[in-house]
JSON list of N, CA and C in Angstrom, two decimals:
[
{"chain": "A", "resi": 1, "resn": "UNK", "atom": "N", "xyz": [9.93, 24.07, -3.15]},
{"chain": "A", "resi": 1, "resn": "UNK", "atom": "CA", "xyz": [10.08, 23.70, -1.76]},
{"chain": "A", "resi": 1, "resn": "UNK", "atom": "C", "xyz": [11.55, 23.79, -1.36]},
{"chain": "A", "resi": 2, "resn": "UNK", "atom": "N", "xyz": [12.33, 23.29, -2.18]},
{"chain": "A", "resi": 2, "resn": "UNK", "atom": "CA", "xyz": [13.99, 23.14, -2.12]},
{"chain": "A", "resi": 2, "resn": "UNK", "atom": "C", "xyz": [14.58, 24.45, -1.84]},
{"chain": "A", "resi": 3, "resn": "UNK", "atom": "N", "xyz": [14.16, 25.63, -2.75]},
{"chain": "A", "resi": 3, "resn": "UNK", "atom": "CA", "xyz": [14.28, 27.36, -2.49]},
{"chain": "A", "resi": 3, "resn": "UNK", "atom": "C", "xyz": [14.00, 28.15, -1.16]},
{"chain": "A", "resi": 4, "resn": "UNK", "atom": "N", "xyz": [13.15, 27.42, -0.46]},
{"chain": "A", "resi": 4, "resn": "UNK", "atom": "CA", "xyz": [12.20, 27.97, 0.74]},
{"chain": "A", "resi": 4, "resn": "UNK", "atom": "C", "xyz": [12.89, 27.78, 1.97]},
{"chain": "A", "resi": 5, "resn": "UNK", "atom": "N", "xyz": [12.58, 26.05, 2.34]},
{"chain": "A", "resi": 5, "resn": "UNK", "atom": "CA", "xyz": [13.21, 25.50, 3.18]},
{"chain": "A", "resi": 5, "resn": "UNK", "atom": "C", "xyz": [14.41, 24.33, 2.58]},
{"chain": "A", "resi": 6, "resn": "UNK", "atom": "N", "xyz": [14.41, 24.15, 4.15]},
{"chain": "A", "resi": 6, "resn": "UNK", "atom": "CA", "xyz": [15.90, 22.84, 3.48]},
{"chain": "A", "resi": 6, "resn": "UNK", "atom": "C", "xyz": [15.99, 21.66, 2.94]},
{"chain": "A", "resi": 7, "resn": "UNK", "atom": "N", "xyz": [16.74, 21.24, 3.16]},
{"chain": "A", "resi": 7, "resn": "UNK", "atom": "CA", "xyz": [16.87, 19.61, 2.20]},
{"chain": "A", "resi": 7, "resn": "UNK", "atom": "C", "xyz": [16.08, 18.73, 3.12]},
{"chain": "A", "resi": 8, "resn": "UNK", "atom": "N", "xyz": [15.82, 18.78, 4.62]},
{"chain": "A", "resi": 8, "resn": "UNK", "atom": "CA", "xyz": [15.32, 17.82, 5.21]},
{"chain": "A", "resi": 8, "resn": "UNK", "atom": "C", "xyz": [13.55, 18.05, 5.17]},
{"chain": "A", "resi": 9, "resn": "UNK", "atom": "N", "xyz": [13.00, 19.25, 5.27]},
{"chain": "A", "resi": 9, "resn": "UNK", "atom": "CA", "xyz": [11.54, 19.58, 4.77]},
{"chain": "A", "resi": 9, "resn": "UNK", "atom": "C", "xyz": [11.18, 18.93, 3.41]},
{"chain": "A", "resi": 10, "resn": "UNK", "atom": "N", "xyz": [12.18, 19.57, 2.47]},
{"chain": "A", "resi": 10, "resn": "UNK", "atom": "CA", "xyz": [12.20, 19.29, 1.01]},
{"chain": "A", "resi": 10, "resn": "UNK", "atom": "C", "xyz": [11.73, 17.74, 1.14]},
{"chain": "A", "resi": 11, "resn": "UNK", "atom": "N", "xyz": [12.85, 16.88, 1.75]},
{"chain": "A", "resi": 11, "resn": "UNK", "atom": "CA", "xyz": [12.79, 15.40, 1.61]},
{"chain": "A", "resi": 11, "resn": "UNK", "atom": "C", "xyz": [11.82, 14.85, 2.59]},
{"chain": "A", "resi": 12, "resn": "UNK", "atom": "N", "xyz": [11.25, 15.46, 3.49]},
{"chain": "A", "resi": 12, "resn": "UNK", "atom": "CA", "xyz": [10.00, 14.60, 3.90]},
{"chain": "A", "resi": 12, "resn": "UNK", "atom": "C", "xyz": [8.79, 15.14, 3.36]},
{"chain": "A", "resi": 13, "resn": "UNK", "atom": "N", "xyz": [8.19, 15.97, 2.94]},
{"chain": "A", "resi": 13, "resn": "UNK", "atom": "CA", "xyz": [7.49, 16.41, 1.80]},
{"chain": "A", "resi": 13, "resn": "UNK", "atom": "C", "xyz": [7.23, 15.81, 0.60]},
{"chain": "A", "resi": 14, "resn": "UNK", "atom": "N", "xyz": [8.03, 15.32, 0.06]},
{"chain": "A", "resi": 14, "resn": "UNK", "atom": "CA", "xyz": [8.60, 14.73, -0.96]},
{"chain": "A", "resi": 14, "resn": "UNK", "atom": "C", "xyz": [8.01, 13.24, -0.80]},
{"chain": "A", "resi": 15, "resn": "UNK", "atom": "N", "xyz": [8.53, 12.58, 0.32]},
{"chain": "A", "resi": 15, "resn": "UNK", "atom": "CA", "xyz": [8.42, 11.23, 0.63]},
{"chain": "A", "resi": 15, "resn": "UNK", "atom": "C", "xyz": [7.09, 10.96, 1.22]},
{"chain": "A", "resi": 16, "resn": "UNK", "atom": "N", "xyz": [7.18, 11.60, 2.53]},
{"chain": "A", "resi": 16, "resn": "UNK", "atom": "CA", "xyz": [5.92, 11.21, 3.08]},
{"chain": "A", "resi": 16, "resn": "UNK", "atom": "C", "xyz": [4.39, 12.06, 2.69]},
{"chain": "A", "resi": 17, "resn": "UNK", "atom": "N", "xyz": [4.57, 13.31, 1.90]},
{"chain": "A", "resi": 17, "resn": "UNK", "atom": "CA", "xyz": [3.11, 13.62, 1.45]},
{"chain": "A", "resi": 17, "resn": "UNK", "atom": "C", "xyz": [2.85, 13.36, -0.12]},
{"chain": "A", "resi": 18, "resn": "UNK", "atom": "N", "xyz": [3.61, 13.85, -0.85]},
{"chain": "A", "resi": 18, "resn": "UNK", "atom": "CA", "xyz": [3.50, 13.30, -2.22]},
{"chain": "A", "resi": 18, "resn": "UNK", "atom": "C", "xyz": [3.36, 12.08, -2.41]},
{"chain": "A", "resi": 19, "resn": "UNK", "atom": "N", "xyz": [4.53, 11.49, -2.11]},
{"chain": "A", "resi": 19, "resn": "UNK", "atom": "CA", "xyz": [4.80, 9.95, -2.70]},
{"chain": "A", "resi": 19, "resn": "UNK", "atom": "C", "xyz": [3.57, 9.62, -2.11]},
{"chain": "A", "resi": 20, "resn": "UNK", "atom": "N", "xyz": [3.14, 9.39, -1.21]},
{"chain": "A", "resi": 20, "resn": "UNK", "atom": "CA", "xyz": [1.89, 8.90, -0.70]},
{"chain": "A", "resi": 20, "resn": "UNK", "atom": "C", "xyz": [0.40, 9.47, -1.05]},
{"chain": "A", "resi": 21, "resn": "UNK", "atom": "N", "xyz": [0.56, 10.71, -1.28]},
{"chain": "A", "resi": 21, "resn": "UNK", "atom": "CA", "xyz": [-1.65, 10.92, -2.23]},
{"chain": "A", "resi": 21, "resn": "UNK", "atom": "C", "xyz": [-0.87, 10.49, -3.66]},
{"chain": "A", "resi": 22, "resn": "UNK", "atom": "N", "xyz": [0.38, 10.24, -4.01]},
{"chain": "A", "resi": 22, "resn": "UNK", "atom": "CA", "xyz": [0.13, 9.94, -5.45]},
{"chain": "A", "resi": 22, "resn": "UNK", "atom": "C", "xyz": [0.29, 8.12, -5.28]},
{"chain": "A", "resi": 23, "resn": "UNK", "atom": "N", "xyz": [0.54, 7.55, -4.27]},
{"chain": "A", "resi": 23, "resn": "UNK", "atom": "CA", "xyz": [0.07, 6.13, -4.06]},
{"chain": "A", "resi": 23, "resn": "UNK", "atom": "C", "xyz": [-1.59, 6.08, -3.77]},
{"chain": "A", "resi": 24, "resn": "UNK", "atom": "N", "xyz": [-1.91, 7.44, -3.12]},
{"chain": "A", "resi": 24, "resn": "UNK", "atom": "CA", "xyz": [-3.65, 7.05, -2.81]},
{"chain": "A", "resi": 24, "resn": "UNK", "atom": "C", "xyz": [-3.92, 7.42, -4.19]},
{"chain": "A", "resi": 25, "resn": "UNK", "atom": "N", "xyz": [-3.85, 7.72, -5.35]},
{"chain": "A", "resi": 25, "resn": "UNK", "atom": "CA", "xyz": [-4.20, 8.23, -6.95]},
{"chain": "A", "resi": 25, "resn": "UNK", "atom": "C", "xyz": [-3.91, 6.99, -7.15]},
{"chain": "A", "resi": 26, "resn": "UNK", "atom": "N", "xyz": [-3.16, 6.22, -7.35]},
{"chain": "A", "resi": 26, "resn": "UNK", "atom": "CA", "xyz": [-2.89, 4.98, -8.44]},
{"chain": "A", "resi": 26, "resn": "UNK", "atom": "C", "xyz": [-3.61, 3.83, -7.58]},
{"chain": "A", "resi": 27, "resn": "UNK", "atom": "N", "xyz": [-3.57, 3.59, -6.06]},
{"chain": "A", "resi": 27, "resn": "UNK", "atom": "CA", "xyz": [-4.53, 2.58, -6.10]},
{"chain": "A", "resi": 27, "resn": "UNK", "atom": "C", "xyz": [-6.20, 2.87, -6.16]},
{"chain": "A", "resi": 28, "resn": "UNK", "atom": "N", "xyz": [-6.38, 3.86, -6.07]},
{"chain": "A", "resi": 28, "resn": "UNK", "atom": "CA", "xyz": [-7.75, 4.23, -6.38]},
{"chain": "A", "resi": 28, "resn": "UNK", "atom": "C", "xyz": [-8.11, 3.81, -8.09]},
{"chain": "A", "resi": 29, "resn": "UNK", "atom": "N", "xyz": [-7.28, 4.30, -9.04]},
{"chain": "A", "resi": 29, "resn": "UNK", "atom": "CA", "xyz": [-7.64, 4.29, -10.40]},
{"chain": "A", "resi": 29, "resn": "UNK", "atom": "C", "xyz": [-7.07, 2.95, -10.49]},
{"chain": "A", "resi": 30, "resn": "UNK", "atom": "N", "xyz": [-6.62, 1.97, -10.02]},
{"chain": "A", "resi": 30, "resn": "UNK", "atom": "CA", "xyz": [-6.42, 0.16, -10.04]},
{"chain": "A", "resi": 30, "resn": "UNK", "atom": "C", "xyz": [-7.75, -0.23, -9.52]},
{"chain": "A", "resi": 31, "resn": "UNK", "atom": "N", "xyz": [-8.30, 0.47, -8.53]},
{"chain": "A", "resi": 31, "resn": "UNK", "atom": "CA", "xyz": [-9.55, -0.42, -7.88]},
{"chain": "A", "resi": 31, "resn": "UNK", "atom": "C", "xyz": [-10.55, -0.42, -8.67]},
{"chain": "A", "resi": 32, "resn": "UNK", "atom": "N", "xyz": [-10.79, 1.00, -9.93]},
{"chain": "A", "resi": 32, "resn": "UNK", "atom": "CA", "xyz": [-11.63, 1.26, -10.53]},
{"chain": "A", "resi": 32, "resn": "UNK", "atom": "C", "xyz": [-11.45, 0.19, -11.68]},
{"chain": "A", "resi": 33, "resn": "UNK", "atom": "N", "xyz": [-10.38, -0.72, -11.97]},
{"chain": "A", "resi": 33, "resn": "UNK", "atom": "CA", "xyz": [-10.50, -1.59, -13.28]},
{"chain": "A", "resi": 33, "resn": "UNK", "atom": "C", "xyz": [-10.66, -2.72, -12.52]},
{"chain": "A", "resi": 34, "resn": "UNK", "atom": "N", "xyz": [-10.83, -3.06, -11.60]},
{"chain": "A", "resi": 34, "resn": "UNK", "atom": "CA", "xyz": [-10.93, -3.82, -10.73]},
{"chain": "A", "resi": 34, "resn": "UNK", "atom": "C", "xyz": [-12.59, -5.06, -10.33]},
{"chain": "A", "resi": 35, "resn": "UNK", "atom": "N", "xyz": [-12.96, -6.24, -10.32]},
{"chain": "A", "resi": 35, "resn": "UNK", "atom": "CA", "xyz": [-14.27, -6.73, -9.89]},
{"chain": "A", "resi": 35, "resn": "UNK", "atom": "C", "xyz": [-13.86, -7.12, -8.63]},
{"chain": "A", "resi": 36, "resn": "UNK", "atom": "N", "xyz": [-15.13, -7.89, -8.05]},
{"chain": "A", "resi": 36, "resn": "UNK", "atom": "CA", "xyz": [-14.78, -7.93, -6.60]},
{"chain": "A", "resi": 36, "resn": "UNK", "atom": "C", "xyz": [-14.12, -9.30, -6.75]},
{"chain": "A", "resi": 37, "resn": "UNK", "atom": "N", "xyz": [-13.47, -9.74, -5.52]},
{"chain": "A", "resi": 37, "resn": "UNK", "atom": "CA", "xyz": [-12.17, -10.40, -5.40]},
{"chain": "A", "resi": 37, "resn": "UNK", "atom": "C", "xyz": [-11.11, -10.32, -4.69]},
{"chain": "A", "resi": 38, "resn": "UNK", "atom": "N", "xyz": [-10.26, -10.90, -4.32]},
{"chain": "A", "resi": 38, "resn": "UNK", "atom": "CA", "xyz": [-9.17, -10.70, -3.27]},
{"chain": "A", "resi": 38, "resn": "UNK", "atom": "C", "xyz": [-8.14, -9.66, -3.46]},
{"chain": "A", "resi": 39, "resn": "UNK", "atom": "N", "xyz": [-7.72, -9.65, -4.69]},
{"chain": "A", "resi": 39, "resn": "UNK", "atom": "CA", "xyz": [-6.67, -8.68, -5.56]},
{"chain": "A", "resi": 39, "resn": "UNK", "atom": "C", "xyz": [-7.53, -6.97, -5.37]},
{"chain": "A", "resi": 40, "resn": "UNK", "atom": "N", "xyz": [-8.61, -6.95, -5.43]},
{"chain": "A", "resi": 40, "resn": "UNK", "atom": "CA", "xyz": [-9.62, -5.67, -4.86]},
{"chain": "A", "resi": 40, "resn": "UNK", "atom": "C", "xyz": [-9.05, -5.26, -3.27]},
{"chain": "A", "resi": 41, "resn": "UNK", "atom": "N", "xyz": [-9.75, -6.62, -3.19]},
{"chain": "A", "resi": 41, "resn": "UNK", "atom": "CA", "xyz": [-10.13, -6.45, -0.91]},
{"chain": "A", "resi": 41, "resn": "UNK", "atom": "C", "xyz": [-8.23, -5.76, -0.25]},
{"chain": "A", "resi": 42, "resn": "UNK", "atom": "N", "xyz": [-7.22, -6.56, -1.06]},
{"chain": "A", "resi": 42, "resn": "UNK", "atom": "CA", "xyz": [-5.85, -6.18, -0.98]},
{"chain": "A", "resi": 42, "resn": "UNK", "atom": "C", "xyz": [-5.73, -4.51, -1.51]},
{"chain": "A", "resi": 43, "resn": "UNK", "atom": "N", "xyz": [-6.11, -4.35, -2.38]},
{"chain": "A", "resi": 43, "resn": "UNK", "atom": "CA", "xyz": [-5.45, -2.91, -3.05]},
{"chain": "A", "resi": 43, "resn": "UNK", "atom": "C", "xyz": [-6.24, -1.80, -2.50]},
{"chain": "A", "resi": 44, "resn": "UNK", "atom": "N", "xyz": [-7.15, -2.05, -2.24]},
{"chain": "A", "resi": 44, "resn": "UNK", "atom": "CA", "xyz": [-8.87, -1.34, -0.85]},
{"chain": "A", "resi": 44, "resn": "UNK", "atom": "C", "xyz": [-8.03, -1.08, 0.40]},
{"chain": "A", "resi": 45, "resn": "UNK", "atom": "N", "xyz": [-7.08, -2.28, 1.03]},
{"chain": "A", "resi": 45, "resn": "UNK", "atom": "CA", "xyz": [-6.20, -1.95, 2.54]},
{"chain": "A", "resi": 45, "resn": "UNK", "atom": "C", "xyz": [-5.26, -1.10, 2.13]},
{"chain": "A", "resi": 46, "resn": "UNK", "atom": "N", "xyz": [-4.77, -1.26, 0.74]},
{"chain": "A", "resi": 46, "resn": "UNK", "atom": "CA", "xyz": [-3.33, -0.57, 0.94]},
{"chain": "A", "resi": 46, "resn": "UNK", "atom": "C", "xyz": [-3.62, 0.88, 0.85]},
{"chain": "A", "resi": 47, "resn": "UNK", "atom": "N", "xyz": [-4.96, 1.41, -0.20]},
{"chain": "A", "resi": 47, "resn": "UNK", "atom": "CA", "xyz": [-5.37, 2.72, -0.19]},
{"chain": "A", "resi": 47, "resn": "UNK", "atom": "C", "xyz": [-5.77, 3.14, 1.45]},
{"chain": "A", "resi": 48, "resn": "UNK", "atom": "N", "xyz": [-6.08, 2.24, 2.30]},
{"chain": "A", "resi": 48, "resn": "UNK", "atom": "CA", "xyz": [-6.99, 2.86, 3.32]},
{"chain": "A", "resi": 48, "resn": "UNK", "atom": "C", "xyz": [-5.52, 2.77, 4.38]},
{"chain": "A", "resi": 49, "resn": "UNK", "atom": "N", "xyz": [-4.33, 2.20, 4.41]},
{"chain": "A", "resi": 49, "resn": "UNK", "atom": "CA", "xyz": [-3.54, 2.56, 4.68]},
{"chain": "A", "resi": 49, "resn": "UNK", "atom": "C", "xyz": [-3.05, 3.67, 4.68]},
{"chain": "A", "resi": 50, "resn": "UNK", "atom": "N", "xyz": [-2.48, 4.16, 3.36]},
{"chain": "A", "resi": 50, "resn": "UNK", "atom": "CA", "xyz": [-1.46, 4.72, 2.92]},
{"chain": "A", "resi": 50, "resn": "UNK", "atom": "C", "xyz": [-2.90, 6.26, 2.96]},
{"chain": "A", "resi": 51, "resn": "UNK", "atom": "N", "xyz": [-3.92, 6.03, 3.13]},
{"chain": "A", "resi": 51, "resn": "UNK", "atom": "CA", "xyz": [-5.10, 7.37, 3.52]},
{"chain": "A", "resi": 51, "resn": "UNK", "atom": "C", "xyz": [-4.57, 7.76, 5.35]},
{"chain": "A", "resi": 52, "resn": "UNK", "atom": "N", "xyz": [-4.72, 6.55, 5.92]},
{"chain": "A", "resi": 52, "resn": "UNK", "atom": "CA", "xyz": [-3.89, 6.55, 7.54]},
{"chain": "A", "resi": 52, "resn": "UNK", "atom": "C", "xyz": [-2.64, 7.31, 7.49]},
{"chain": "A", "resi": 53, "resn": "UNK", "atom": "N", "xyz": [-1.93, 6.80, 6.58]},
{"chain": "A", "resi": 53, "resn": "UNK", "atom": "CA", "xyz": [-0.59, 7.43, 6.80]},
{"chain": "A", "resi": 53, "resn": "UNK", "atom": "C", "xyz": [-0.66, 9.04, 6.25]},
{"chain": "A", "resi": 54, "resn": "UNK", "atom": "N", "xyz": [-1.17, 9.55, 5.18]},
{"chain": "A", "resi": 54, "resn": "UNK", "atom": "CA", "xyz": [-0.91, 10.62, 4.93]},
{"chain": "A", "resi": 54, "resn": "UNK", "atom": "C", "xyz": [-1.88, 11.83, 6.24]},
{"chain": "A", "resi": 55, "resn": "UNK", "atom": "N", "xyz": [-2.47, 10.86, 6.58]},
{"chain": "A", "resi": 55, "resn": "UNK", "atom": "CA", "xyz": [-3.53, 11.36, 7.67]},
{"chain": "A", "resi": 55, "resn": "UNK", "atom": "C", "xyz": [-2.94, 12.34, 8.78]},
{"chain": "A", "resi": 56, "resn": "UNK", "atom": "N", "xyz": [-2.01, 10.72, 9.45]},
{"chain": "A", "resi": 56, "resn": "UNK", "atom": "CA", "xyz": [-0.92, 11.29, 10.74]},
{"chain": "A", "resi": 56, "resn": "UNK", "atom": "C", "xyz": [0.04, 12.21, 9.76]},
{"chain": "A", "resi": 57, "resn": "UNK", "atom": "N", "xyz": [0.54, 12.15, 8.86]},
{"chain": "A", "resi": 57, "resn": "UNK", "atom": "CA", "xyz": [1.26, 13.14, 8.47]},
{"chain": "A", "resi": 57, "resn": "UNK", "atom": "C", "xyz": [0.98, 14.60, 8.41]},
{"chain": "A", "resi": 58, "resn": "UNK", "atom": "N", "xyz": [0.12, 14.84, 7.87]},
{"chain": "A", "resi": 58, "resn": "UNK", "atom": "CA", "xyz": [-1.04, 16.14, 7.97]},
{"chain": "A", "resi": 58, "resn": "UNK", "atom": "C", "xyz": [-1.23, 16.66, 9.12]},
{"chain": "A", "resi": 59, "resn": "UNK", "atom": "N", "xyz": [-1.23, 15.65, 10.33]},
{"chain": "A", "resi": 59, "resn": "UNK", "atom": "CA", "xyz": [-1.82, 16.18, 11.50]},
{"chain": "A", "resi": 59, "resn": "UNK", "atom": "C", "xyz": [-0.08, 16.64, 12.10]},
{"chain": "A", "resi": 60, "resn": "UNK", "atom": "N", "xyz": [0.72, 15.93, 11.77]},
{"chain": "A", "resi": 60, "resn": "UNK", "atom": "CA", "xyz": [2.33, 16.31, 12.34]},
{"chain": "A", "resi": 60, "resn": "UNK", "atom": "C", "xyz": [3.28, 17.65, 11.36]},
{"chain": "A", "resi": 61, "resn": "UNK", "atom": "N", "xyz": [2.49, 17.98, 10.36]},
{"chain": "A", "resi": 61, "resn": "UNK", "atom": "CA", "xyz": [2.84, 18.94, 9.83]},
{"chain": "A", "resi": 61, "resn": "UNK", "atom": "C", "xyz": [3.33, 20.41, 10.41]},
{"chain": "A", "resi": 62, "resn": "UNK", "atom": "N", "xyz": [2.12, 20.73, 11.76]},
{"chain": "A", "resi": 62, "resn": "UNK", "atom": "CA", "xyz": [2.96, 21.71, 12.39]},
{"chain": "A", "resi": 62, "resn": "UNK", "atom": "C", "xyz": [3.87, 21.80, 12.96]},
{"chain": "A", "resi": 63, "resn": "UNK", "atom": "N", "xyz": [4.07, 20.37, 13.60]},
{"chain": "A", "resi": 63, "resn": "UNK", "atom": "CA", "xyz": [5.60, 20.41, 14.56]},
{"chain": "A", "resi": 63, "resn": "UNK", "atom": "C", "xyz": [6.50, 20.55, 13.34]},
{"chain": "A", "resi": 64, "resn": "UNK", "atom": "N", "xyz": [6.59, 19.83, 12.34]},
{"chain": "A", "resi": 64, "resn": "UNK", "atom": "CA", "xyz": [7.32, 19.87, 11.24]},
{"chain": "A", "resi": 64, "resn": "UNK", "atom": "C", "xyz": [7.69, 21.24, 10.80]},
{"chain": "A", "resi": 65, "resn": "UNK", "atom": "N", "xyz": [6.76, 22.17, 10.46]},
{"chain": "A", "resi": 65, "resn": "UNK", "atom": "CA", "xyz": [7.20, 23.59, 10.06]},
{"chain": "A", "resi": 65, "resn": "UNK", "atom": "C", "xyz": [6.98, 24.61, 10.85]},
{"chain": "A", "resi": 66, "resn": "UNK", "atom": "N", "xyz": [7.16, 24.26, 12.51]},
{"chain": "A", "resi": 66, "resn": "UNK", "atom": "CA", "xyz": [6.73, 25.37, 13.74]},
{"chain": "A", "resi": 66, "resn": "UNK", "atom": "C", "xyz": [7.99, 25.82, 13.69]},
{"chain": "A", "resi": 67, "resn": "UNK", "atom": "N", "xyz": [9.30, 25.59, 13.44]},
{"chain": "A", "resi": 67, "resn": "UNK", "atom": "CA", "xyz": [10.97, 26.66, 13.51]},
{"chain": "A", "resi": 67, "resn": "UNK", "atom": "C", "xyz": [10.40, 27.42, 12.57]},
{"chain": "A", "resi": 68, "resn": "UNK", "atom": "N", "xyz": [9.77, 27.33, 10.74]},
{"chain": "A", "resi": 68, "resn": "UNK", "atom": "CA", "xyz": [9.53, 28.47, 9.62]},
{"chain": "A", "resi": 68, "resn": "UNK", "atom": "C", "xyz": [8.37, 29.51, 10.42]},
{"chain": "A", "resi": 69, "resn": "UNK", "atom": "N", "xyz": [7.67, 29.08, 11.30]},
{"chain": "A", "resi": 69, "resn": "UNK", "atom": "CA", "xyz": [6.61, 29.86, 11.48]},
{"chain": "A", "resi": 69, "resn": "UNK", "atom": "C", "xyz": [6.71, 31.08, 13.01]},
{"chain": "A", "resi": 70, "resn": "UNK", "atom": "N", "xyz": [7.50, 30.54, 13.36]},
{"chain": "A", "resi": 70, "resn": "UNK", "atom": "CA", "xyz": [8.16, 31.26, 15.01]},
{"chain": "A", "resi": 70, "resn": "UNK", "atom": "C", "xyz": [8.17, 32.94, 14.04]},
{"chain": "A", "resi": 71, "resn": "UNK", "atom": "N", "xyz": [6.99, 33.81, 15.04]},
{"chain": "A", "resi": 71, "resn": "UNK", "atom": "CA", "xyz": [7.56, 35.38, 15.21]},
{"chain": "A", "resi": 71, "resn": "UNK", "atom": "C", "xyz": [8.61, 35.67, 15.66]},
{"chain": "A", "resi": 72, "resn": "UNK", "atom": "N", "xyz": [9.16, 36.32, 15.64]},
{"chain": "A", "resi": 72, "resn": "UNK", "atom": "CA", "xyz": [10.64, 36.85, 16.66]},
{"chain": "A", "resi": 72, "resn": "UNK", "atom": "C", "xyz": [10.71, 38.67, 16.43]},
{"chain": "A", "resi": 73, "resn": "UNK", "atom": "N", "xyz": [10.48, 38.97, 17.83]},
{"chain": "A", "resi": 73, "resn": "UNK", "atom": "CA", "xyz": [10.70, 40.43, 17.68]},
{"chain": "A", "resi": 73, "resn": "UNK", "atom": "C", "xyz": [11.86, 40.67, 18.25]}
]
């Protein structure tokens, strides 16, 4: 990503799509050792959060890389 585009793509990439499906990976595989209970019902919001957030991110992705994608004749 760093080779392609710049340091500021690189670093929201980085932050806001990775760091976040690999927060939706670890609370998913916590919920699975998990019984029902409050410490569940808590780690259930933060996945269905941090599913919200990578959500709007996904959907803001084109404004994000519409300068790499501009034709120019």
């Amino acid at each position: 990503m760093r080779f392609t585009f710049d340091e500021h793509i690189s670093t929201y990439i980085h932050e806001a799509i990775w760091c976040t499906a690999i927060d939706i990976e670890t609370l998913t595989a916590e919920l699975q050792d998990l019984g029902v209970g409050e410490e569940r019902k808590q780690k259930a919001r933060e996945r269905a959060e941090s599913k919200k957030q990578l959500y709007k991110e996904l959907q803001d992705l084109e404004k994000t890389f519409e300068r790499y994608l501009q034709l120019s004749h």
